[in-house]
């Protein structure tokens, strides 16, 4: 009987069984799961083949097109290139004796220079390869992975390579070491340019002027290749372009920017030195490249979530922001898992990464610490610790709010008020660069603050965009060097202070506390071990110290440390009362720490090891590709 009977209502249908409880559900569910898996695997497999071939494998008759251009005017017809410009350019770079000739940025500056001009995007065989490279037409052919003279293209993804900060110093020192490591190595820089009239010559001259690195040396000359990222798309990774969901839009922008970069020329090894993690998955999955990241600062940190969580009690709406950042943190962890090699600049950065990258264990995937280079040739520093210094507190830092110049000026004002009886108190010298109008406004505010506090004229000197020679002069003459930033992830300037014998006064947090201003045994010149430093909550005796620490009530974590630190004004007053013998002890300790732990030599050795490691990864990954892809 298909229907139930009711004496009052008559017959009515039996209750319908929900689909998820029906006998057909397992069959349909299994089919759906199979379809999803099939689509995912097909996309993964097809994506690898499609993108690798699209960016790296030229059309079937590319050799004929190149040969025709070689015997003609050098210009490969645009109709023959089509959308495969990246693959053509890659073959020419691999075959050239001067790869730099194939940069999409103009080689030299002239009145008509425009790095966005279509003329500079054309695929043209360099004259030097036509006249001085008899093997050119043979080298454009596909090569076996073990071919002895096969070039290796190291792609450095750093859209703001022209900036003059510590991140750019790491980039250019890494490029320099990579080129010095092997004559087969070629560095491709994917970058915006400061303006549309830049050229390869002006960019490299700027690097030499700012960092003292000479890319015009004979053995590395012509192996730096610039791939122009369209300046009109600069906004897609600029945080100021987005009024809300800034980090999400920047993540999407970096993903898009990656494909724009690969559209110019795909490398053999992908290196991120800026911090754009959403480029790692496509580089690893679709282009099958080894991926390395040098991490200056975690893109998302657990500290950000902690701050939001503490404020959620008073503002429940912040739960949405918490969820947003939590999702970004998980995505950041997923992106990081695609790295073959990861390095970071300090213990502070490593500790924060380990809280976010849940896939990391204590094995081979654990990020290593590679301290950033100072850019200073230590052999040219002739510092006599016995020479008496000028009474100067020096602060070298970009004029940005997080550097806390305002706090320093206010604390320096308190110091002056506390030493009115002193005939000649110390002067404060602020040296730094500006990157934007906001930074320039910061400088103007600081100048006004000095006047408002009625600090005597000449007691505070603010010098903007000083040359390297001027900075070196300050470092040779100053008595003490300052760093007032809270949770500075490393603090390369502090290392510079110590190399020059400038006694550091730093905030008790981040890299300066954990890595740089560390105690040392003056007799044996050996650094304190981690166990020696962390074995006691008491301050290490002054005889072992290499500098001074302070904290401020405005710090987010003020009062949480087991060790109680003085405020900056108190420390300034105390250090000015040190005897020459006491200052000599601190100065010698600081110089010993810098010599043993930091400097260009240490960075160069570490990066050379990474370069060799990446070359091995590249060879192994290339051999695993399909027959066609592994040859190109």
GROMACS .gro file of C-alpha atoms in nm, residues 293-295 341-354 365-373 489-490 511 514-516 530 533 597-598 602-603 605-607 609-610:
model
   43
  293UNK     CA    1   6.253   3.370  -0.035
  294UNK     CA    2   6.461   3.606   0.176
  295UNK     CA    3   6.215   3.725   0.438
  341UNK     CA    4   6.454   2.721   0.042
  342UNK     CA    5   6.357   2.992   0.290
  343UNK     CA    6   6.581   3.232   0.477
  344UNK     CA    7   6.512   3.520   0.711
  345UNK     CA    8   6.713   3.807   0.848
  346UNK     CA    9   6.692   3.759   1.226
  347UNK     CA   10   6.586   3.543   1.518
  348UNK     CA   11   6.284   3.767   1.571
  349UNK     CA   12   6.164   3.708   1.215
  350UNK     CA   13   6.229   3.333   1.243
  351UNK     CA   14   6.037   3.304   1.570
  352UNK     CA   15   5.738   3.486   1.421
  353UNK     CA   16   5.749   3.276   1.105
  354UNK     CA   17   5.742   2.955   1.306
  365UNK     CA   18   6.232   2.268   0.575
  366UNK     CA   19   6.313   2.493   0.868
  367UNK     CA   20   6.404   2.850   0.755
  368UNK     CA   21   6.765   2.948   0.809
  369UNK     CA   22   6.892   3.281   0.937
  370UNK     CA   23   7.113   3.477   0.698
  371UNK     CA   24   7.200   3.811   0.850
  372UNK     CA   25   7.176   4.094   0.595
  373UNK     CA   26   7.493   4.256   0.463
  489UNK     CA   27   6.301   4.290   1.269
  490UNK     CA   28   6.677   4.319   1.230
  511UNK     CA   29   6.677   4.196   1.613
  514UNK     CA   30   6.814   3.902   2.008
  515UNK     CA   31   7.085   3.910   1.742
  516UNK     CA   32   7.299   4.221   1.730
  530UNK     CA   33   7.205   3.124   2.377
  533UNK     CA   34   7.210   3.468   2.763
  597UNK     CA   35   7.885   3.771   1.349
  598UNK     CA   36   7.806   4.017   1.070
  602UNK     CA   37   7.946   3.643   0.646
  603UNK     CA   38   7.659   3.723   0.409
  605UNK     CA   39   7.961   3.304   0.226
  606UNK     CA   40   7.603   3.218   0.324
  607UNK     CA   41   7.453   3.337  -0.006
  609UNK     CA   42   7.613   2.835  -0.037
  610UNK     CA   43   7.247   2.909  -0.115
   0.00000   0.00000   0.00000
